[in-house]
Coordinates of C-alpha atoms and ligand atoms in Angstrom, one line a residue:
Chain Y
M1 CA -5.4 14.7 7.2
P2 CA -3.0 12.0 6.8
G3 CA -3.8 8.4 6.2
R4 CA -7.2 8.8 5.6
N5 CA -7.2 7.3 2.2
S6 CA -7.9 3.9 1.5
T7 CA -6.1 1.7 -0.8
T8 CA -6.1 -1.8 -2.5
R9 CA -4.0 -4.2 -3.6
G10 CA -3.9 -6.7 -6.6
R11 CA -3.6 -10.3 -6.5
D12 CA 0.2 -10.5 -7.2
E13 CA 0.6 -8.8 -3.7
L14 CA -1.7 -10.7 -2.0
A15 CA -0.4 -13.9 -3.2
K16 CA 3.1 -13.0 -1.9
R17 CA 1.8 -13.0 1.4
E18 CA 1.2 -16.6 1.7
R19 CA 3.5 -18.6 4.1
P20 CA 6.7 -20.3 2.5
Q21 CA 6.3 -23.7 1.9
P22 CA 9.2 -26.5 2.5
L23 CA 9.0 -28.2 -0.7
Y24 CA 8.9 -25.1 -2.7
L25 CA 12.1 -23.4 -0.7
F26 CA 13.9 -27.0 -1.1
Q27 CA 13.3 -26.8 -4.9
M28 CA 15.0 -23.5 -4.9
L29 CA 18.3 -25.0 -3.2
P30 CA 21.4 -26.6 -4.8
R31 CA 19.8 -30.2 -3.6
T32 CA 23.6 -31.6 -3.3
N33 CA 23.1 -32.3 0.4
C34 CA 26.8 -31.1 0.8
K35 CA 26.0 -30.3 4.8
L36 CA 28.2 -27.2 4.3
C37 CA 25.6 -25.1 6.2
G38 CA 25.4 -27.7 8.9
C39 CA 22.1 -29.4 8.1
K40 CA 22.1 -33.1 7.1
T41 CA 20.0 -32.4 4.1
C42 CA 18.9 -29.6 1.9
M43 CA 15.5 -30.2 3.0
A44 CA 16.5 -29.7 6.7
F45 CA 17.9 -26.7 5.7
A46 CA 14.5 -25.5 4.2
F47 CA 12.9 -26.2 7.5
S48 CA 15.6 -24.3 9.2
L49 CA 15.2 -21.2 7.1
I50 CA 11.3 -21.4 8.0
S51 CA 11.8 -21.5 11.6
R52 CA 14.3 -18.8 11.3
D53 CA 17.3 -20.9 12.7
K54 CA 19.3 -20.3 9.4
K55 CA 19.5 -17.4 7.1
P56 CA 19.7 -18.0 3.4
E57 CA 23.1 -16.7 3.7
D58 CA 24.2 -19.7 5.8
C59 CA 24.4 -22.3 2.5
P60 CA 27.6 -21.5 1.3
P61 CA 26.8 -22.8 -2.5
L62 CA 24.3 -19.9 -2.8
L63 CA 26.8 -17.4 -2.3
E64 CA 28.3 -18.6 -5.7
D65 CA 27.4 -16.4 -8.5
A66 CA 25.0 -18.8 -10.6
Y67 CA 22.9 -18.9 -7.3
K68 CA 22.5 -15.0 -7.0
P69 CA 18.9 -14.6 -8.3
T70 CA 18.0 -17.6 -6.0
L71 CA 19.7 -16.0 -3.1
D72 CA 17.8 -12.5 -3.7
Q73 CA 14.6 -14.3 -4.0
L74 CA 15.1 -16.2 -0.7
K75 CA 16.4 -13.1 0.9
E76 CA 13.3 -11.4 -0.2
I77 CA 10.9 -14.2 1.5
F78 CA 13.1 -14.0 4.5
G79 CA 14.3 -10.2 4.5
G80 CA 13.8 -7.8 7.2
D81 CA 14.4 -8.3 10.8
V82 CA 12.1 -10.3 13.0
E83 CA 11.9 -11.7 16.1
V84 CA 10.6 -14.9 16.9
N85 CA 8.6 -15.4 20.3
P86 CA 10.6 -18.3 21.7
D87 CA 7.6 -19.6 23.6
T88 CA 4.9 -19.9 21.1
G89 CA 7.1 -20.0 17.8
L90 CA 5.1 -16.8 16.8
L91 CA 6.8 -14.4 14.3
I92 CA 5.0 -11.1 13.7
E93 CA 6.3 -9.0 11.0
E94 CA 5.1 -5.3 12.1
D95 CA 5.7 -3.6 8.6
K96 CA 3.0 -5.8 7.5
C97 CA 0.6 -5.8 10.2
V98 CA -2.0 -2.8 9.8
G99 CA -3.7 -3.9 13.3
C100 CA -6.9 -4.7 12.4
G101 CA -7.2 -6.8 15.6
D102 CA -8.7 -10.1 13.3
C103 CA -6.2 -12.4 15.1
V104 CA -6.8 -10.7 18.5
V105 CA -10.5 -11.6 18.5
V106 CA -10.2 -15.1 16.6
C107 CA -7.4 -16.1 19.3
K108 CA -9.4 -15.0 22.0
K109 CA -12.3 -17.5 21.0
A110 CA -9.5 -20.1 20.2
I111 CA -8.2 -20.0 23.8
T112 CA -11.9 -20.1 25.4
T113 CA -13.4 -22.6 23.4
M114 CA -12.5 -26.3 22.3
V115 CA -14.1 -28.6 19.9
Y116 CA -15.1 -32.0 22.0
G117 CA -17.1 -34.8 20.1
G118 CA -17.9 -32.4 17.2
M119 CA -19.3 -29.9 19.9
V120 CA -18.0 -26.2 20.8
V121 CA -17.3 -26.3 24.4
Q122 CA -16.6 -23.1 26.3
R123 CA -13.6 -23.2 28.7
E124 CA -12.6 -20.9 31.4
D125 CA -11.8 -17.1 30.2
K126 CA -8.1 -16.5 30.1
P127 CA -6.3 -13.1 29.6
M128 CA -5.7 -12.5 25.9
V129 CA -2.4 -13.4 24.1
L130 CA -2.4 -11.1 21.7
Q131 CA -3.2 -7.3 21.6
V132 CA -2.6 -4.3 19.3
V133 CA -0.1 -2.2 21.0
D134 CA 0.8 1.1 18.9
G135 CA -0.6 -0.2 15.7
T136 CA 0.6 -3.5 15.7
V137 CA -0.1 -6.9 17.1
Q138 CA 2.2 -8.2 19.8
V139 CA 2.2 -11.2 22.1
V140 CA 1.5 -9.7 25.5
N141 CA 0.6 -13.1 27.7
W142 CA 2.2 -16.0 25.9
R143 CA 1.4 -18.3 28.8
S144 CA -2.6 -18.3 27.5
C145 CA -1.4 -19.5 23.9
K146 CA -2.5 -23.0 23.2
R147 CA 1.0 -23.8 22.0
A148 CA 2.0 -23.1 25.8
E149 CA -0.3 -25.8 27.1
D150 CA 1.0 -29.1 28.3
P151 CA 0.7 -31.0 26.0
P152 CA 1.0 -28.4 23.4
D153 CA -2.0 -27.9 21.1
Y154 CA -0.7 -26.8 17.6
C155 CA -3.4 -24.1 17.0
R156 CA -2.7 -21.8 13.8
V157 CA -5.9 -20.0 14.0
C158 CA -4.2 -16.3 14.3
E159 CA -1.7 -17.0 11.3
E160 CA -4.5 -18.4 9.1
K161 CA -7.0 -15.4 9.7
C162 CA -4.4 -12.7 8.8
R163 CA -5.0 -11.3 5.6
F164 CA -1.5 -9.7 5.6
G165 CA 0.6 -12.4 6.3
A166 CA 2.0 -10.5 9.2
L167 CA 2.0 -13.5 11.6
E168 CA 3.5 -16.6 11.0
L169 CA 4.0 -19.7 13.4
V170 CA 7.4 -21.3 12.8
K171 CA 7.3 -24.0 14.8
Chain C
M1 CA 1.9 7.7 34.2
I2 CA -1.6 7.7 33.7
Q3 CA -4.0 5.5 31.9
E4 CA -7.0 7.1 30.1
K5 CA -9.7 5.7 27.8
L6 CA -10.1 7.6 24.3
V7 CA -12.2 7.5 21.5
C8 CA -10.2 7.2 18.1
T9 CA -11.5 10.0 15.3
T10 CA -9.5 8.5 12.7
C11 CA -12.3 7.2 11.0
A12 CA -16.2 7.0 11.2
C13 CA -16.0 3.6 13.2
L14 CA -15.2 6.0 16.4
C15 CA -13.5 2.8 18.2
D16 CA -14.3 3.6 21.7
D17 CA -12.2 0.9 23.4
I18 CA -8.7 2.5 22.8
E19 CA -6.5 2.9 26.0
V20 CA -3.4 5.2 26.2
E21 CA -0.9 5.8 28.5
I22 CA 0.2 9.4 29.2
E23 CA 3.4 10.8 30.3
E24 CA 3.8 14.4 31.1
N25 CA 0.8 15.3 28.8
R26 CA 2.3 13.1 25.9
I27 CA 0.8 9.8 24.8
S28 CA 3.5 7.0 25.3
K29 CA 1.5 3.9 24.6
I30 CA -1.5 3.2 22.6
R31 CA -3.6 0.0 23.1
N32 CA -6.3 -1.4 20.8
A33 CA -6.1 1.1 17.9
C34 CA -5.2 0.2 14.5
R35 CA -2.2 1.3 12.7
K36 CA -4.2 3.9 10.9
G37 CA -5.7 5.2 13.9
S38 CA -2.1 5.1 16.3
S39 CA -0.3 6.8 13.6
L40 CA -2.8 10.0 13.6
I41 CA -2.9 9.9 17.1
Y42 CA 1.1 10.1 17.4
A43 CA 1.3 12.3 14.4
S44 CA -0.8 14.8 16.6
Q45 CA 1.8 15.3 19.0
S46 CA 4.7 15.5 16.7
D47 CA 6.8 18.4 16.8
K48 CA 6.2 19.4 13.3
R49 CA 2.7 19.5 13.5
H50 CA 1.6 22.8 12.8
A51 CA -0.4 24.8 15.1
S52 CA 0.0 28.4 14.5
Y53 CA -1.8 31.4 13.2
L54 CA -0.6 32.7 9.7
I55 CA -1.6 35.6 7.5
Y56 CA -0.2 35.4 4.0
G57 CA 2.3 32.8 5.7
Q58 CA 3.4 35.5 8.4
K59 CA 3.1 34.4 12.0
V60 CA 0.6 36.6 13.8
S61 CA -1.4 36.3 17.1
Q62 CA -4.6 34.2 17.6
D63 CA -6.5 37.6 18.3
E64 CA -5.1 39.0 14.9
A65 CA -5.8 35.9 12.9
V66 CA -9.2 35.7 14.2
E67 CA -10.1 39.3 13.7
K68 CA -8.7 39.3 10.0
T69 CA -10.9 36.1 9.4
S70 CA -14.2 37.8 10.9
R71 CA -13.1 40.8 8.5
L72 CA -13.1 38.7 5.5
L73 CA -16.0 36.8 6.2
N74 CA -17.9 40.0 6.8
Q75 CA -16.7 41.7 3.4
A76 CA -17.3 38.9 1.5
E77 CA -20.4 38.9 -0.8
S78 CA -20.5 35.3 -1.4
P79 CA -18.9 33.5 1.5
L80 CA -18.6 29.6 1.5
L81 CA -18.1 27.8 4.3
F82 CA -16.7 23.8 3.7
G83 CA -15.4 20.9 5.6
F84 CA -16.2 20.4 9.4
D85 CA -16.4 16.6 8.9
N86 CA -13.6 16.3 11.3
S87 CA -15.2 18.6 13.7
T88 CA -17.3 17.8 16.7
L89 CA -20.9 18.4 16.8
E90 CA -20.5 21.4 19.1
A91 CA -18.3 22.8 16.5
Q92 CA -20.4 22.2 13.3
S93 CA -23.6 23.3 14.9
T94 CA -21.7 26.9 15.5
A95 CA -20.4 26.7 12.0
I96 CA -23.9 26.2 10.8
E97 CA -25.2 29.2 12.6
L98 CA -22.1 31.2 11.2
A99 CA -23.4 30.4 8.0
E100 CA -26.5 31.6 8.6
A101 CA -25.6 35.0 10.2
L102 CA -23.4 35.4 7.2
G103 CA -26.0 34.2 4.7
A104 CA -23.5 31.9 3.1
T105 CA -23.2 28.9 1.5
I106 CA -22.4 25.6 3.5
D107 CA -21.1 22.3 2.2
D108 CA -19.0 19.3 3.4
T109 CA -17.2 16.0 1.9
S110 CA -20.3 14.3 1.6
S111 CA -20.9 16.3 -1.1
F112 CA -18.1 14.5 -3.2
R113 CA -19.6 11.1 -1.9
Q114 CA -22.0 9.2 0.2
G115 CA -24.1 12.6 1.0
E116 CA -27.2 11.2 -1.3
L117 CA -26.8 7.8 0.5
V118 CA -27.0 9.4 3.8
Q119 CA -29.7 11.6 2.9
T120 CA -32.0 8.4 2.0
I121 CA -31.2 6.9 5.4
L122 CA -32.0 10.2 7.3
S123 CA -35.2 10.3 5.1
N124 CA -36.1 6.9 6.1
L125 CA -36.1 5.8 2.3
N126 CA -33.6 3.1 3.3
P127 CA -33.8 1.0 6.5
T128 CA -30.8 1.0 8.8
C129 CA -29.9 -0.3 12.2
S130 CA -26.9 0.8 14.6
L131 CA -23.7 -1.2 14.6
D132 CA -24.4 -3.0 17.9
E133 CA -27.9 -4.3 16.1
A134 CA -25.7 -5.4 13.3
K135 CA -23.4 -7.7 15.0
D136 CA -26.5 -10.2 15.3
A137 CA -26.8 -10.1 11.2
D138 CA -26.1 -13.7 10.0
L139 CA -25.2 -12.0 6.4
V140 CA -22.6 -9.3 6.3
I141 CA -22.5 -7.4 2.7
Y142 CA -19.4 -5.2 2.0
W143 CA -20.5 -3.3 -1.3
G144 CA -17.5 -1.1 -2.8
S145 CA -15.5 -1.2 0.2
N146 CA -12.5 -2.9 1.7
P147 CA -12.7 -2.0 5.5
Y148 CA -9.0 -3.3 6.0
H149 CA -7.8 -0.1 4.3
S150 CA -10.4 2.2 5.1
H151 CA -11.9 1.2 8.6
P152 CA -9.3 -1.6 9.5
R153 CA -10.9 -3.1 12.8
H154 CA -14.5 -2.9 11.3
L155 CA -14.7 -6.9 10.9
S156 CA -13.0 -7.4 14.3
H157 CA -14.8 -5.0 16.1
F158 CA -18.3 -4.6 14.6
S159 CA -19.3 -7.2 12.0
Y160 CA -18.1 -10.7 11.1
Y161 CA -15.9 -11.5 13.9
T162 CA -18.4 -10.2 16.7
H163 CA -21.5 -12.4 15.5
P164 CA -22.4 -14.2 18.9
K165 CA -22.5 -17.5 17.2
Y166 CA -18.9 -17.0 15.5
E167 CA -17.5 -19.9 17.2
E168 CA -14.3 -21.7 18.1
A169 CA -12.3 -18.9 15.7
G170 CA -14.2 -19.6 12.8
W171 CA -14.6 -23.0 12.7
F172 CA -18.2 -22.7 12.6
P173 CA -18.8 -19.5 11.0
E174 CA -22.7 -18.8 11.3
S175 CA -22.4 -15.5 9.9
R176 CA -21.8 -15.3 6.2
L177 CA -19.7 -12.6 4.3
I178 CA -20.3 -11.2 1.0
S179 CA -18.0 -8.7 -1.0
I180 CA -19.2 -6.9 -4.0
E181 CA -16.1 -5.6 -5.7
V182 CA -14.3 -4.9 -8.8
R183 CA -11.1 -6.2 -7.7
D184 CA -9.3 -8.4 -5.6
T185 CA -8.9 -7.3 -1.6
E186 CA -8.0 -8.8 1.6
T187 CA -12.0 -8.7 2.4
T188 CA -12.7 -10.4 -0.9
E189 CA -10.2 -13.0 -0.2
I190 CA -12.1 -14.1 3.3
C191 CA -15.4 -14.1 1.3
D192 CA -13.7 -16.8 -1.2
K193 CA -13.5 -19.0 1.8
S194 CA -16.4 -17.9 3.9
F195 CA -19.0 -17.2 1.6
R196 CA -19.2 -15.3 -2.0
F197 CA -17.1 -12.8 -3.7
F198 CA -19.3 -11.2 -6.5
R199 CA -16.8 -9.3 -9.1
I200 CA -18.1 -6.9 -11.0
L201 CA -16.6 -4.5 -13.9
P202 CA -16.2 -1.0 -12.9
G203 CA -19.6 1.0 -13.3
E204 CA -21.4 -2.2 -13.5
D205 CA -23.4 -1.7 -9.8
P206 CA -26.5 0.0 -11.7
D207 CA -26.7 -3.2 -14.2
F208 CA -26.3 -5.6 -11.2
I209 CA -29.2 -3.9 -9.0
A210 CA -31.4 -3.7 -12.1
S211 CA -30.9 -7.3 -12.7
V212 CA -31.5 -8.3 -9.0
L213 CA -34.8 -6.3 -9.3
A214 CA -35.9 -7.9 -12.6
I215 CA -35.5 -11.2 -11.0
I216 CA -37.6 -10.2 -8.0
E217 CA -40.1 -9.1 -10.4
G218 CA -40.1 -12.7 -12.2
K219 CA -37.9 -11.5 -15.2
K220 CA -34.6 -12.8 -16.3
G221 CA -31.6 -11.3 -15.1
R222 CA -27.8 -12.0 -14.3
E223 CA -26.8 -15.3 -12.8
D224 CA -24.3 -13.6 -10.2
A225 CA -27.5 -11.4 -9.5
G226 CA -29.7 -14.3 -9.0
E227 CA -27.2 -16.1 -6.4
F228 CA -26.9 -12.8 -4.6
L229 CA -30.5 -12.9 -4.2
K230 CA -30.8 -16.3 -3.1
S231 CA -28.1 -15.8 -0.2
I232 CA -30.2 -12.8 0.9
K233 CA -33.6 -14.5 1.0
S234 CA -32.0 -17.7 3.0
S235 CA -30.5 -14.9 5.8
S236 CA -32.9 -13.9 8.5
F237 CA -30.9 -10.4 9.1
C238 CA -28.6 -8.9 6.5
V239 CA -26.5 -5.4 7.0
I240 CA -24.9 -3.6 3.7
Y241 CA -22.2 -1.9 4.6
A242 CA -22.4 0.4 1.6
G243 CA -18.9 1.8 0.4
P244 CA -17.6 4.7 -1.5
G245 CA -17.0 2.1 -4.8
L246 CA -21.0 1.8 -4.7
D247 CA -21.5 5.8 -4.7
Y248 CA -18.7 6.1 -7.5
S249 CA -20.3 3.6 -9.7
L250 CA -24.0 5.1 -9.2
D251 CA -22.7 8.6 -9.3
G252 CA -24.9 9.5 -6.5
E253 CA -28.1 8.2 -8.1
Y254 CA -29.7 5.8 -5.0
Q255 CA -33.2 5.5 -6.4
T256 CA -32.7 2.0 -7.8
F257 CA -30.9 0.7 -5.0
N258 CA -33.1 2.0 -2.7
R259 CA -36.2 0.1 -4.4
M260 CA -33.7 -3.1 -4.5
V261 CA -33.2 -2.8 -0.7
N262 CA -37.0 -2.1 -0.1
R263 CA -38.1 -5.3 -2.3
L264 CA -35.5 -7.2 -0.5
G265 CA -36.4 -6.2 2.6
E266 CA -39.9 -7.9 1.9
C267 CA -38.1 -11.4 2.2
T268 CA -35.8 -10.8 5.0
R269 CA -34.9 -7.9 7.6
I270 CA -32.1 -5.7 5.9
A271 CA -30.4 -2.7 7.1
V272 CA -28.1 -0.2 5.0
I273 CA -25.2 1.5 6.9
P274 CA -22.9 3.9 5.0
M275 CA -18.9 3.1 5.3
I276 CA -18.2 6.6 6.3
D277 CA -14.7 8.0 6.2
P278 CA -14.4 11.0 8.1
Y279 CA -15.2 10.5 11.6
N280 CA -18.1 13.0 11.9
M281 CA -19.6 13.7 8.4
R282 CA -22.7 12.1 9.5
G283 CA -23.0 14.4 12.6
F284 CA -22.8 17.1 10.1
N285 CA -25.2 15.8 7.9
Q286 CA -27.6 15.0 10.8
L287 CA -27.4 18.5 12.1
L288 CA -27.9 20.0 8.8
F289 CA -30.8 18.0 7.7
D290 CA -32.3 18.7 11.2
K291 CA -32.2 22.4 10.2
T292 CA -33.1 22.2 6.4
G293 CA -34.2 18.9 5.5
F294 CA -31.1 18.5 3.3
V295 CA -27.6 16.7 4.4
N296 CA -25.4 19.3 2.4
R297 CA -25.0 21.9 -0.2
V298 CA -27.2 24.6 1.4
N299 CA -27.6 28.6 1.0
F300 CA -28.6 30.7 3.7
A301 CA -28.7 34.0 1.6
N302 CA -32.4 33.8 1.2
G303 CA -33.9 31.3 4.1
A304 CA -32.3 27.6 3.2
S305 CA -32.2 26.9 -0.2
H306 CA -30.4 23.3 -1.6
G307 CA -29.3 22.5 -4.7
L308 CA -26.5 21.2 -6.6
E309 CA -25.2 24.7 -7.4
F310 CA -24.3 24.9 -3.8
S311 CA -21.8 22.3 -3.9
F312 CA -18.1 23.0 -3.3
L313 CA -17.1 21.9 -6.8
E314 CA -19.8 23.7 -8.5
Q315 CA -19.3 27.0 -6.5
V316 CA -15.7 26.9 -7.3
R317 CA -16.4 25.7 -10.9
N318 CA -18.2 28.6 -11.5
N319 CA -16.2 31.1 -9.5
V320 CA -19.1 32.1 -7.0
P321 CA -17.6 32.5 -3.6
D322 CA -15.2 35.2 -3.1
C323 CA -14.1 33.7 0.2
I324 CA -14.1 30.4 1.7
L325 CA -13.7 28.9 5.1
I326 CA -12.3 25.6 5.3
A327 CA -12.3 23.5 8.6
G328 CA -10.4 20.2 8.9
S329 CA -10.4 19.2 5.2
D330 CA -8.0 19.1 2.8
P331 CA -9.8 19.8 -0.6
L332 CA -7.0 21.0 -2.6
S333 CA -5.4 17.4 -2.7
S334 CA -8.2 16.2 -4.4
L335 CA -9.2 18.7 -6.6
P336 CA -8.6 18.6 -10.5
D337 CA -6.0 21.0 -11.9
S338 CA -8.8 23.0 -13.8
L339 CA -10.6 23.8 -10.7
V340 CA -7.5 24.6 -8.6
K341 CA -6.7 27.4 -10.6
N342 CA -10.2 28.8 -9.9
L343 CA -8.8 28.9 -6.2
G344 CA -6.2 31.2 -7.2
D345 CA -8.8 34.6 -7.2
I346 CA -10.5 33.4 -3.8
T347 CA -9.9 34.3 -0.3
I348 CA -9.0 30.9 1.4
I349 CA -9.0 30.8 5.5
T350 CA -8.2 27.2 6.9
L351 CA -8.7 25.8 10.2
D352 CA -6.6 22.7 10.4
P353 CA -4.7 21.0 13.3
F354 CA -2.3 19.8 10.6
L355 CA -0.5 21.5 7.5
T356 CA -1.9 20.5 4.4
A357 CA -2.0 21.4 0.7
T358 CA -4.8 23.6 1.5
T359 CA -3.3 25.3 4.5
R360 CA -0.3 26.1 2.1
I361 CA -2.4 27.9 -0.4
S362 CA -4.6 29.7 2.3
D363 CA -4.5 33.8 3.2
V364 CA -5.2 32.8 6.7
V365 CA -4.4 29.8 8.7
L366 CA -5.7 29.0 11.9
G367 CA -4.1 26.3 13.8
I368 CA -6.5 24.2 15.9
A369 CA -6.4 21.6 18.7
V370 CA -7.0 17.9 17.6
S371 CA -10.8 17.0 18.2
G372 CA -11.3 13.9 20.5
L373 CA -7.7 14.4 21.7
E374 CA -7.3 17.7 22.7
T375 CA -11.0 18.9 22.9
G376 CA -13.5 16.9 24.0
G377 CA -17.1 16.9 22.6
N378 CA -19.6 14.6 20.7
A379 CA -19.7 13.0 17.5
I380 CA -21.8 10.4 15.3
R381 CA -20.6 7.4 14.2
M382 CA -21.2 5.9 10.7
D383 CA -24.4 4.2 11.9
G384 CA -26.0 7.4 13.4
T385 CA -24.9 6.8 17.4
E386 CA -23.8 9.5 19.3
I387 CA -20.3 9.1 20.9
S388 CA -18.9 11.1 23.2
L389 CA -15.1 12.1 22.9
N390 CA -12.7 12.3 25.8
R391 CA -10.2 14.8 26.0
V392 CA -6.9 13.4 27.4
I393 CA -4.2 15.7 26.2
S394 CA -4.5 19.5 27.6
T395 CA -3.3 22.2 25.1
S396 CA -3.4 25.8 25.1
I397 CA -4.4 25.7 21.4
P398 CA -8.0 26.2 21.1
G399 CA -10.5 24.0 19.1
D400 CA -12.5 24.7 16.1
E401 CA -15.7 25.2 18.4
E402 CA -14.1 28.0 20.3
I403 CA -12.7 29.6 17.1
I404 CA -15.8 29.4 15.2
R405 CA -17.8 30.8 18.0
R406 CA -15.5 33.8 18.3
L407 CA -16.1 34.6 14.7
L408 CA -19.6 34.1 14.9
D409 CA -19.8 36.6 18.0
M410 CA -17.7 39.1 15.8
V411 CA -19.8 39.0 12.7
K412 CA -23.1 39.2 14.7
R413 CA -22.0 42.6 16.2
Ligands
SF4_1 S1 24.8 -26.1 2.3 FE1 23.2 -25.5 0.9 S2 23.4 -27.2 -0.5 FE2 24.8 -27.5 0.9 S3 23.2 -29.0 2.3 FE3 23.3 -26.8 3.0 S4 21.4 -26.3 1.7 FE4 22.1 -28.2 0.7
SF4_2 S1 -1.4 -9.4 12.5 FE1 -2.7 -9.8 10.7 S2 -4.5 -10.0 11.6 FE2 -3.2 -9.7 13.4 S3 -4.0 -7.6 13.6 FE3 -1.9 -7.4 12.3 S4 -2.9 -7.5 10.2 FE4 -4.5 -7.9 11.4
SF4_3 S1 -1.7 -20.2 17.8 FE1 -3.8 -20.1 18.8 S2 -3.6 -20.0 20.7 FE2 -1.7 -19.3 20.2 S3 -1.9 -17.2 19.8 FE3 -2.3 -17.9 17.6 S4 -4.8 -18.2 17.9 FE4 -3.7 -17.9 19.8
SF4_4 S1 -10.9 1.5 13.0 FE1 -11.1 3.5 12.7 S2 -11.5 4.5 14.4 FE2 -11.0 2.6 15.0 S3 -9.0 2.5 15.7 FE3 -8.7 2.2 13.2 S4 -8.9 4.2 12.6 FE4 -9.5 4.5 14.6

C-alpha cells in the first residue's frame, strides 16, 4: 500500500527547517539603506521579509546580476505560496506539515494553563486553536489563541514544538 | 453531509478519534488523521484505484476469479498463503482455516521483521502494557524507530505529550524521552532538548545491550550504556517502543535484549511495545499464536509445524510453493532481484484494494474493499488492544473476509 514506508532525514535537512533570523537575512542584503524597497533600512526590510509583508524581489538592487545567488537563496527561504493568518500571525507551510498533531496538543495545554508565581495554574477550557484537517494543520478557532487576548500574550509554543518547521509566527 | 467516526487503518496506532464528513458516499473532509493516514483514506476513493477481477490481465467476473482461484489452490501441491496484515481479525482467522483446509504454509510480513519480538511478548518473555497504561510512563524510549515518519501521531496521541504531568505545553516536562538511533531524526531532535539521544553505529545494538547487562552485573561497560542504565533506574515506569531499526540490528535474535529488559525490570517497572507498521500484523500474530504457539511461518501439511523453512523468503528461495495467495501485501516491491526471478514459475493470486508491483505480476487479481473504511471488523493495535473498525462507505466490492470465506467453502467441497 502507498505511504507505508518510513524515512528519516539527515542533519542538513533538519537544519534547514529553522526559522530565518533577521540578522542573518540582513547580512545577505545589499546593506546600503537606499530605501528603494520602501523601507527605511535594510534591517527593516529583513523584518518585513519575515512578516511576509515584502518579497525578496521587492528590493531592486537584488535584481541585479551580482545579487542573483543571494536572490535565489532568499527565494528558497521565502518561496512557496503561504498564507499568514491575519489574526494570529501564524503561517503554515502545508507542504512541510505531516499532521503529527504535536502543535495541536501543546497548544491545547498552552491555552488552558498559565504560569503564575512559578506554578502551573489551570484556566477555563477553550475550543482548540489548531486542528489537523485533511492531513495538515489548520487554524480552526483563532479567538482561542493567546495572541488574540487583550493584552496579547506572545506565545510561541506551537512554533517551537513543530519538528518540521511547518509553523511560523511572523508577528 | 453526514459526520462519522473512523478508525484509521494506515498504521498499527489504529487512531480511533478520526472524524470524517461524508457526502454522497464519499469522504469530503478528514479531521485529526495525520497526513499519512489522510492520504491513504483519500487514495481509497480515487478513481484510479483498482478494484476489479483479473485473470492473466483480462477483466473477468467475480465468480470467475473466485472459481479460478479455488481451482488453482486445490490443484497446488504446495500452496503458500502470505500477508493478511492489512486484513481484519475475521478475515485472518478465515485465512488460517483456509491454510489448514489446504494443508498449506502460512506466513506474514512479521517474518521479515519484528515477528520474533511479538513472539517474545505473546510468550510472556518480555513485560508489556497497553498504550493507555503507557501514558503514565515517566520515561519513554524509542529504540530504532522514528515515529514521525512511521507513526506520525504516536507522540501526540499516545506517548510523550499525553503524560498527565506534561504541563503548560512542555515547560515542565515530567516525562522524559530517550531515543536510541543511528542517525538524526525529528525524534532525536526532541531528545536532544528534553532528555537524551544515544547515537549508536549501525549494527551496534547487540554491543550496547551486552554493555548494559555487563554494568548491571557489576562489570565494566560502555559509557553511554552506563548513562542509559542510570536514567532507567531513576524512572518509576519506563516504556521501550522497539522499532524496526532494533530488529534489523539484532537480526531477530532477542535473547540478550529480553535478558536486559528483565534485569531492568528488577529496578523499575518496564514494558516493551513493538512499533508495528501494518495495522493488524499483531492480530495475525495473535491468532496464529493462539492456534499453534507460533506467530508466523507455520505449515499445516501434517498438523502444525513451524520453522524458518516456512518463511515466505525461504519458501521462494528454495522454489517450494507452486501457488501463492497474497492478501493486502506487496512483497514484490521489497524482494531482492535474485528471488523475484524465482517467482516466475509460481502461480500468484493477489487480493488487494490497490494496484501494486505484486498485482502486476499476478496470474489472478481479486480487487477487494478497503478494510476499516468499506468493511467493518476488528483489529489488534500494536499494544495488543482490540479495536473495532467502523465501516463508513458502502460498496458492492466484497472484503477479503468474504472472498476468503467463499474460497474456504469451495476448497472444503
Ligand atoms: S531596497 Fe534593498 S538595499 Fe535598498 S534599503 Fe531596501 S533592502 Fe536595503
Ligand atoms: S505544523 Fe508541525 S507540529 Fe503541527 S501537525 Fe504539522 S508537522 Fe506536526
Ligand atoms: S501561539 Fe500559543 S496559543 Fe496561539 S496557536 Fe500557537 S500555541 Fe496556541
Ligand atoms: S498515526 Fe497511524 S493510525 Fe494514526 S492517523 Fe496517522 S497513519 Fe492513521
